[in-house]
PDB file of C-alpha atoms in Angstrom:
ATOM      1  CA  UNK V 106     -13.899  12.471  11.642  1.00 57.00           C
ATOM      2  CA  UNK V 107     -17.648  12.597  12.098  1.00 73.00           C
ATOM      3  CA  UNK V 108     -18.445  13.983   8.652  1.00 78.00           C
ATOM      4  CA  UNK V 109     -16.515  11.173   6.897  1.00 79.00           C
ATOM      5  CA  UNK V 110     -16.447   8.147   9.227  1.00 83.00           C
ATOM      6  CA  UNK V 111     -14.988   5.967   6.451  1.00 85.00           C
ATOM      7  CA  UNK V 112     -11.774   8.050   6.668  1.00 86.00           C
ATOM      8  CA  UNK V 113     -11.460   7.268  10.353  1.00 87.00           C
ATOM      9  CA  UNK V 114     -11.809   3.544   9.680  1.00 89.00           C
ATOM     10  CA  UNK V 115      -9.285   3.734   6.824  1.00 90.00           C
ATOM     11  CA  UNK V 116      -6.720   5.394   9.104  1.00 90.00           C
ATOM     12  CA  UNK V 117      -7.362   2.801  11.796  1.00 92.00           C
ATOM     13  CA  UNK V 118      -6.786   0.004   9.276  1.00 92.00           C
ATOM     14  CA  UNK V 119      -3.541   1.554   8.028  1.00 93.00           C
ATOM     15  CA  UNK V 120      -2.274   2.139  11.566  1.00 94.00           C
ATOM     16  CA  UNK V 121      -3.048  -1.459  12.524  1.00 94.00           C
ATOM     17  CA  UNK V 122      -0.889  -2.654   9.607  1.00 94.00           C
ATOM     18  CA  UNK V 123       1.857  -0.253  10.677  1.00 95.00           C
ATOM     19  CA  UNK V 124       1.749  -1.554  14.234  1.00 95.00           C
ATOM     20  CA  UNK V 125       1.506  -5.244  13.287  1.00 95.00           C
ATOM     21  CA  UNK V 126       4.354  -5.329  10.742  1.00 96.00           C
ATOM     22  CA  UNK V 127       7.874  -4.289  11.729  1.00 96.00           C
ATOM     23  CA  UNK V 128       8.860  -4.332   8.050  1.00 97.00           C
ATOM     24  CA  UNK V 129       6.799  -1.173   7.506  1.00 95.00           C
ATOM     25  CA  UNK V 130       8.751   0.680  10.189  1.00 94.00           C
ATOM     26  CA  UNK V 131      12.306  -0.558   9.763  1.00 94.00           C
ATOM     27  CA  UNK V 132      12.552  -2.923   6.835  1.00 90.00           C
ATOM     28  CA  UNK V 133      14.662  -2.733   3.721  1.00 97.00           C
ATOM     29  CA  UNK V 134      12.990  -0.955   0.814  1.00 97.00           C
ATOM     30  CA  UNK V 135      12.707  -2.255  -2.750  1.00 97.00           C
ATOM     31  CA  UNK V 136      10.951  -0.019  -5.280  1.00 97.00           C
ATOM     32  CA  UNK V 137       9.522  -0.989  -8.657  1.00 97.00           C
ATOM     33  CA  UNK V 138       9.450   1.586 -11.473  1.00 94.00           C
ATOM     34  CA  UNK V 139       6.109   2.411 -13.073  1.00 95.00           C
ATOM     35  CA  UNK V 140       4.721   5.723 -14.342  1.00 95.00           C
ATOM     36  CA  UNK V 141       1.229   5.227 -12.944  1.00 97.00           C
ATOM     37  CA  UNK V 142       1.598   3.039  -9.861  1.00 98.00           C
ATOM     38  CA  UNK V 143       3.900   3.530  -6.892  1.00 97.00           C
ATOM     39  CA  UNK V 144       4.995   0.021  -5.857  1.00 98.00           C
ATOM     40  CA  UNK V 145       7.389  -1.128  -3.177  1.00 98.00           C
ATOM     41  CA  UNK V 146       8.272  -3.974  -0.815  1.00 97.00           C
ATOM     42  CA  UNK V 147       9.427  -3.581   2.759  1.00 97.00           C
ATOM     43  CA  UNK V 148      11.177  -6.588   4.325  1.00 97.00           C
ATOM     44  CA  UNK V 149      12.417  -7.137   7.849  1.00 97.00           C
ATOM     45  CA  UNK V 150      13.478 -10.591   9.014  1.00 96.00           C
ATOM     46  CA  UNK V 151      10.514 -12.868   8.115  1.00 95.00           C
ATOM     47  CA  UNK V 152       8.006 -10.007   7.734  1.00 97.00           C
ATOM     48  CA  UNK V 153       7.232  -8.657   4.252  1.00 96.00           C
ATOM     49  CA  UNK V 154       4.765  -6.003   3.056  1.00 97.00           C
ATOM     50  CA  UNK V 155       3.956  -5.040  -0.547  1.00 97.00           C
ATOM     51  CA  UNK V 156       2.275  -1.712  -1.334  1.00 97.00           C
ATOM     52  CA  UNK V 157       0.867  -0.492  -4.647  1.00 98.00           C
ATOM     53  CA  UNK V 158      -0.785   2.922  -5.092  1.00 98.00           C
ATOM     54  CA  UNK V 159      -2.441   4.214  -8.240  1.00 98.00           C
ATOM     55  CA  UNK V 160      -1.276   7.837  -8.398  1.00 97.00           C
ATOM     56  CA  UNK V 161      -3.472   8.716 -11.376  1.00 97.00           C
ATOM     57  CA  UNK V 162      -7.051  10.058 -11.571  1.00 98.00           C
ATOM     58  CA  UNK V 163      -8.046   7.157 -13.862  1.00 98.00           C
ATOM     59  CA  UNK V 164      -8.080   3.382 -13.577  1.00 98.00           C
ATOM     60  CA  UNK V 165      -4.790   1.725 -14.515  1.00 98.00           C
ATOM     61  CA  UNK V 166      -3.364  -1.736 -15.054  1.00 97.00           C
ATOM     62  CA  UNK V 167       0.206  -2.435 -13.977  1.00 97.00           C
ATOM     63  CA  UNK V 168       2.473  -5.447 -13.929  1.00 96.00           C
ATOM     64  CA  UNK V 169       2.733  -6.883 -10.455  1.00 96.00           C
ATOM     65  CA  UNK V 170       6.441  -7.469  -9.704  1.00 96.00           C
ATOM     66  CA  UNK V 171       5.430 -10.675  -7.904  1.00 95.00           C
ATOM     67  CA  UNK V 172       3.528 -11.992 -10.922  1.00 94.00           C
ATOM     68  CA  UNK V 173       0.298 -11.192 -12.705  1.00 95.00           C
ATOM     69  CA  UNK V 174      -1.271  -7.786 -13.101  1.00 96.00           C
ATOM     70  CA  UNK V 175      -2.816  -5.193 -10.833  1.00 97.00           C
ATOM     71  CA  UNK V 176      -5.981  -3.348 -11.802  1.00 97.00           C
ATOM     72  CA  UNK V 177      -6.444  -0.267  -9.650  1.00 98.00           C
ATOM     73  CA  UNK V 178      -9.169   2.358  -9.651  1.00 98.00           C
ATOM     74  CA  UNK V 179      -8.221   6.049  -9.436  1.00 98.00           C
ATOM     75  CA  UNK V 180      -6.067   6.607  -6.319  1.00 96.00           C
ATOM     76  CA  UNK V 181      -6.779   3.077  -5.101  1.00 96.00           C
ATOM     77  CA  UNK V 182      -4.115   1.291  -3.104  1.00 96.00           C
ATOM     78  CA  UNK V 183      -3.440  -2.227  -1.910  1.00 96.00           C
ATOM     79  CA  UNK V 184      -1.325  -3.428   0.988  1.00 96.00           C
ATOM     80  CA  UNK V 185      -0.402  -7.100   1.099  1.00 94.00           C
ATOM     81  CA  UNK V 186       1.353  -8.551   4.127  1.00 92.00           C
ATOM     82  CA  UNK V 187       3.047 -11.943   4.108  1.00 84.00           C
TER      83      UNK V 187
END
């Protein structure tokens, strides 16, 4: 953790989302097919989380299932909570 402190912060951020959103832990799962980007929604009651992960070593553009497009750098991810 000391050689790469940004990793520690990244894990803390992800764990805070996990703890704050029950949809991540026990929500229904909806996946969206794409060859380059792993995308899914988790929903539980009024909590909803959308995740998109570029699984490629190059930048990609994908269609956002909620409208618009996503431009992601290599291995970049986004987590949107509603």
